[in-house]
């Protein structure tokens, strides 16, 4: 659909489909934090179908698996090694991997180029060079590695096993994990996530290239702290943005952020390119927080692109209506006056003797929210309206608000598919826990029905503004 | 402390202390929505100490109270009347109120100046003029009225009965209710809230003036859609801002918002003054959402003003540290490099062979978060640091994250009072409900201990930037 030819099997396909994994640095001392053990547990929990070989000096057993004292003691072949040993021992490990015919080494191990001491960078270079000479590809060091639910490759226990269409290249492992968990509440799932840390060998360019060619990935998202080769990076980004929606969150835009990035992944934050204008020019969407990454993924996943930025705003409450309209305007949308025929239709729906607030924004009134579906239909029939935002807050009234919200959600889900214009819901949680729970339930039901749901009118409008820009730029560049 | 003489008893004190209230328009037909009944219930539930007289044509009983057929049938005197009858019947009511010696009429009733039909405005003028001639003061029409927990005056069931130091003048009743509920989760309470709707008689100026002189109100917040008299408004705002911290949220800044405001309260949104520069000039804090109103109230309530905008950022995770620093910079704070002596101290605390991320932002590391208190102490000892933001996310790790968070919160609350620099916490909720609940618990414990808590580093930094600006402007203008 997006006009780029993709190769049947991308170059680094094998990284995501190991038949056997050895986790090196598995301790059987359960009184201590054990990242090696954590990886074994994550692979078991994610249903990895290949062989899992824990490796650790102590031997023994973890999770009913035999712990091998060394890589060479493993009877079968090993495709993929996860390193959770101290940095100083990694050159030896890479040599062992070469001897064993290992194709990929993921270095969870930290203490390389990201540390202040110069020997860190030296060790990183040594390990990378050893790997290169043996034809081994390195992921990391200092990263969580690959998440690929299709093959049961995971870096954290109890991440969802369901696969989706979003690819995420995330220099930070923490952001990757947060993204998976948040996305789950939005009924969004990932095809592949790569946390690649210091990028001593494979880097953001390799992984972006991979996702560009990966048929299972429909939307590419990226959290990037820095890059090595500006020209190559630009070309990769350009190709990715041409092939698929590409959402980029650049970390390290401030002095403190750059300092943190260099301590985090040793990244040089690349002030040599002007990110904003470059990303705009190639048609990528730039965002400024992890929430905004997911907000864009929500739209690319759920919403038919609106033709323009004219929004019909529907919600409950006079004050809320004012605020919703102001927020839309601040974020770049317009809320045109509804035509008089539509206003008359709304007046008829509400049997309004009071004139009513039907000019846009439209106030549904608390007592008459059961007319939500008819209201949405009427506003959608306005020729000047490109899309609709329905805003609602659960917890406004203390009495039967949760039941009302359920009813409201039912009415909205009832019209899904029937209304021809894109409809977005802003669902504002607040107050005591019972309303927060009710909001979570409502959110789940709305996503299930196919509505994109946002935390606030402002965040919805911000994402929609970028979304429409994205499609308008694509259209112009054709 | 803030240098303005306040009168012992502000002019409109009596509005907030009625000895008896009649609620007119109480129906005993429980099959229909009954705003009159709702008010009676709210007053009973809020512990109103005076007499409550329901009035309704049907007579009978509600909540064990006798319903009087008409105002004149009430045996005792009536200070305050809440009108929940149709608009067309209100001129009659005001005449009855005059005969009964009523001092204040709060018109919940809508259908006046805010409606499209011209007779609405005419009726509003008529009622206002009738009241004026009888010495009756009107609140509204088309509003929720007064919330004053001290006297048990309330407009909504199950709002907190606890009184606090925040005054809120809110043209919108919905915003007022949302504010009370949200504030409660932040351990913040209100002295008085006035939802004044169409302001046919008493208006934002009267209520702002009242709060300026009210000794129980330490912080004034306002949601304003429009005003009548620009010169008077400016003088009132100027006097209020001189006396107390004043936070203003202007609704109706966009075309759609102005349209909504005029349908909501008949407000003319007052584009004749340039709000931004005017509010800055008089030393009021302008904000752009209800969340931001409360964020400012949180700081004014909890935080010793920092000397400047240099922030020490402390949190868990490399990626999170990058993002936190970037967010602070975007919102106007700086994150200077920590002096080498402090960095060495942090390295010693963490026994860090890896160099560590101690330059600012400071990465506490997941496995070593139990050093939180020592970390905060060390950063607070940096001469170049004005305040500290600690950021944390609950739900990052699936295993014992809730327990870890509890421990983390204990460590933080343990240092409260001990650290001489202001400390702010950004507590990011996410993911499944159990983490949301754990976040709510952590938030409550931190507020209880006296920390200002924010939803994100960005919202914390935005509020802090405005807060420091506020105090720096005050200092300069002395």
GROMACS .gro file of C-alpha atoms in nm, chain A residues 52-240:
model
  189
   52UNK     CA    1   1.747  -2.255   2.609
   53UNK     CA    2   2.087  -2.323   2.762
   54UNK     CA    3   2.173  -2.146   3.089
   55UNK     CA    4   2.549  -2.112   3.138
   56UNK     CA    5   2.713  -2.036   3.473
   57UNK     CA    6   3.024  -2.138   3.664
   58UNK     CA    7   2.830  -2.285   3.953
   59UNK     CA    8   2.647  -2.538   3.735
   60UNK     CA    9   2.332  -2.679   3.897
   61UNK     CA   10   1.979  -2.606   3.782
   62UNK     CA   11   1.750  -2.307   3.726
   63UNK     CA   12   1.379  -2.341   3.638
   64UNK     CA   13   1.436  -2.715   3.580
   65UNK     CA   14   1.704  -2.643   3.322
   66UNK     CA   15   2.059  -2.769   3.355
   67UNK     CA   16   2.316  -2.490   3.397
   68UNK     CA   17   2.625  -2.562   3.185
   69UNK     CA   18   2.960  -2.455   3.331
   70UNK     CA   19   3.080  -2.319   2.997
   71UNK     CA   20   2.957  -2.257   2.644
   72UNK     CA   21   3.166  -2.542   2.508
   73UNK     CA   22   2.987  -2.788   2.737
   74UNK     CA   23   2.657  -2.736   2.556
   75UNK     CA   24   2.585  -3.048   2.351
   76UNK     CA   25   2.399  -2.889   2.057
   77UNK     CA   26   2.468  -2.589   1.837
   78UNK     CA   27   2.403  -2.237   1.967
   79UNK     CA   28   2.271  -1.960   1.739
   80UNK     CA   29   2.238  -1.675   1.985
   81UNK     CA   30   2.414  -1.585   2.307
   82UNK     CA   31   2.294  -1.345   2.574
   83UNK     CA   32   2.580  -1.215   2.781
   84UNK     CA   33   2.514  -1.127   3.146
   85UNK     CA   34   2.871  -1.155   3.271
   86UNK     CA   35   3.107  -0.877   3.383
   87UNK     CA   36   3.250  -0.660   3.105
   88UNK     CA   37   3.607  -0.773   3.167
   89UNK     CA   38   3.515  -1.133   3.080
   90UNK     CA   39   3.345  -1.056   2.749
   91UNK     CA   40   3.650  -1.081   2.516
   92UNK     CA   41   3.696  -1.441   2.633
   93UNK     CA   42   3.324  -1.504   2.574
   94UNK     CA   43   3.334  -1.374   2.218
   95UNK     CA   44   3.625  -1.607   2.146
   96UNK     CA   45   3.428  -1.898   2.294
   97UNK     CA   46   3.129  -1.796   2.080
   98UNK     CA   47   3.346  -1.803   1.769
   99UNK     CA   48   3.463  -2.151   1.855
  100UNK     CA   49   3.104  -2.266   1.908
  101UNK     CA   50   2.979  -2.119   1.578
  102UNK     CA   51   2.749  -1.864   1.740
  103UNK     CA   52   2.595  -1.612   1.494
  104UNK     CA   53   2.467  -1.341   1.728
  105UNK     CA   54   2.580  -1.213   2.066
  106UNK     CA   55   2.351  -0.983   2.261
  107UNK     CA   56   2.549  -0.806   2.532
  108UNK     CA   57   2.327  -0.712   2.821
  109UNK     CA   58   2.658  -0.651   2.999
  110UNK     CA   59   2.733  -0.282   3.067
  111UNK     CA   60   3.054  -0.101   3.157
  112UNK     CA   61   3.184  -0.016   2.810
  113UNK     CA   62   3.176   0.304   2.608
  114UNK     CA   63   2.911   0.459   2.832
  115UNK     CA   64   3.139   0.487   3.136
  116UNK     CA   65   3.362   0.780   3.212
  117UNK     CA   66   3.685   0.574   3.235
  118UNK     CA   67   3.867   0.544   2.902
  119UNK     CA   68   3.919   0.167   2.928
  120UNK     CA   69   3.544   0.126   2.878
  121UNK     CA   70   3.555   0.246   2.519
  122UNK     CA   71   3.876   0.050   2.460
  123UNK     CA   72   3.715  -0.274   2.580
  124UNK     CA   73   3.410  -0.207   2.363
  125UNK     CA   74   3.628  -0.163   2.055
  126UNK     CA   75   3.818  -0.481   2.137
  127UNK     CA   76   3.502  -0.689   2.173
  128UNK     CA   77   3.352  -0.543   1.855
  129UNK     CA   78   3.668  -0.616   1.660
  130UNK     CA   79   3.688  -0.974   1.794
  131UNK     CA   80   3.327  -1.030   1.689
  132UNK     CA   81   3.382  -0.880   1.345
  133UNK     CA   82   3.678  -1.106   1.277
  134UNK     CA   83   3.470  -1.412   1.366
  135UNK     CA   84   3.163  -1.314   1.164
  136UNK     CA   85   2.961  -1.269   1.481
  137UNK     CA   86   2.711  -0.980   1.495
  138UNK     CA   87   2.680  -0.792   1.823
  139UNK     CA   88   2.369  -0.635   1.974
  140UNK     CA   89   2.470  -0.382   2.240
  141UNK     CA   90   2.656  -0.383   2.469
  142UNK     CA   91   2.457  -0.230   2.756
  143UNK     CA   92   2.104  -0.303   2.632
  144UNK     CA   93   1.799  -0.522   2.676
  145UNK     CA   94   1.825  -0.675   2.328
  146UNK     CA   95   1.546  -0.812   2.113
  147UNK     CA   96   1.176  -0.850   2.183
  148UNK     CA   97   1.003  -1.061   1.918
  149UNK     CA   98   0.683  -1.218   2.048
  150UNK     CA   99   0.646  -1.431   1.732
  151UNK     CA  100   0.950  -1.635   1.826
  152UNK     CA  101   0.922  -1.593   2.203
  153UNK     CA  102   1.233  -1.377   2.220
  154UNK     CA  103   1.190  -1.146   2.519
  155UNK     CA  104   1.386  -0.942   2.769
  156UNK     CA  105   1.139  -0.911   3.049
  157UNK     CA  106   0.899  -1.140   3.226
  158UNK     CA  107   0.526  -1.106   3.158
  159UNK     CA  108   0.540  -0.885   2.853
  160UNK     CA  109   0.251  -0.974   2.624
  161UNK     CA  110   0.304  -1.278   2.399
  162UNK     CA  111   0.082  -1.131   2.133
  163UNK     CA  112   0.246  -0.995   1.820
  164UNK     CA  113   0.141  -0.676   1.643
  165UNK     CA  114   0.239  -0.447   1.361
  166UNK     CA  115   0.455  -0.186   1.534
  167UNK     CA  116   0.831  -0.200   1.516
  168UNK     CA  117   1.029  -0.008   1.777
  169UNK     CA  118   1.398   0.073   1.760
  170UNK     CA  119   1.480   0.195   2.110
  171UNK     CA  120   1.825   0.282   2.222
  172UNK     CA  121   1.690   0.258   2.578
  173UNK     CA  122   1.567  -0.071   2.722
  174UNK     CA  123   1.362   0.101   2.991
  175UNK     CA  124   1.169   0.296   2.729
  176UNK     CA  125   1.116  -0.024   2.533
  177UNK     CA  126   0.961  -0.201   2.831
  178UNK     CA  127   0.746   0.099   2.919
  179UNK     CA  128   0.627   0.119   2.561
  180UNK     CA  129   0.519  -0.247   2.552
  181UNK     CA  130   0.325  -0.220   2.875
  182UNK     CA  131   0.157   0.109   2.785
  183UNK     CA  132   0.075  -0.010   2.435
  184UNK     CA  133  -0.098  -0.316   2.576
  185UNK     CA  134  -0.356  -0.094   2.747
  186UNK     CA  135  -0.427   0.053   2.401
  187UNK     CA  136  -0.468  -0.286   2.240
  188UNK     CA  137  -0.148  -0.221   2.045
  189UNK     CA  138   0.121  -0.483   1.999
  190UNK     CA  139   0.472  -0.495   1.861
  191UNK     CA  140   0.621  -0.698   1.577
  192UNK     CA  141   0.977  -0.637   1.696
  193UNK     CA  142   1.152  -0.417   1.946
  194UNK     CA  143   1.526  -0.372   1.947
  195UNK     CA  144   1.702  -0.213   2.243
  196UNK     CA  145   2.055  -0.173   2.108
  197UNK     CA  146   2.240   0.034   2.371
  198UNK     CA  147   2.593   0.138   2.279
  199UNK     CA  148   2.564   0.009   1.921
  200UNK     CA  149   2.923  -0.118   1.907
  201UNK     CA  150   2.837  -0.322   1.596
  202UNK     CA  151   2.471  -0.333   1.485
  203UNK     CA  152   2.320   0.010   1.520
  204UNK     CA  153   2.000   0.212   1.470
  205UNK     CA  154   2.064   0.216   1.095
  206UNK     CA  155   2.079  -0.163   1.070
  207UNK     CA  156   1.762  -0.206   1.271
  208UNK     CA  157   1.569   0.072   1.097
  209UNK     CA  158   1.670  -0.085   0.766
  210UNK     CA  159   1.548  -0.420   0.890
  211UNK     CA  160   1.208  -0.284   0.997
  212UNK     CA  161   1.177  -0.099   0.666
  213UNK     CA  162   1.196  -0.434   0.487
  214UNK     CA  163   1.012  -0.642   0.748
  215UNK     CA  164   0.667  -0.732   0.610
  216UNK     CA  165   0.532  -0.783   0.965
  217UNK     CA  166   0.605  -0.423   1.060
  218UNK     CA  167   0.351  -0.165   0.940
  219UNK     CA  168   0.454   0.130   1.157
  220UNK     CA  169   0.813   0.212   1.257
  221UNK     CA  170   0.878   0.394   1.583
  222UNK     CA  171   1.217   0.495   1.715
  223UNK     CA  172   1.376   0.632   2.028
  224UNK     CA  173   1.726   0.746   1.931
  225UNK     CA  174   1.991   0.912   2.144
  226UNK     CA  175   2.261   0.948   1.881
  227UNK     CA  176   2.424   0.802   1.571
  228UNK     CA  177   2.771   0.747   1.426
  229UNK     CA  178   2.749   0.820   1.055
  230UNK     CA  179   2.531   1.119   0.967
  231UNK     CA  180   2.506   1.051   0.594
  232UNK     CA  181   2.415   0.687   0.634
  233UNK     CA  182   2.166   0.774   0.908
  234UNK     CA  183   1.993   1.028   0.687
  235UNK     CA  184   1.965   0.780   0.400
  236UNK     CA  185   1.824   0.510   0.625
  237UNK     CA  186   1.568   0.747   0.778
  238UNK     CA  187   1.471   0.872   0.432
  239UNK     CA  188   1.414   0.518   0.302
  240UNK     CA  189   1.220   0.413   0.614
   0.00000   0.00000   0.00000
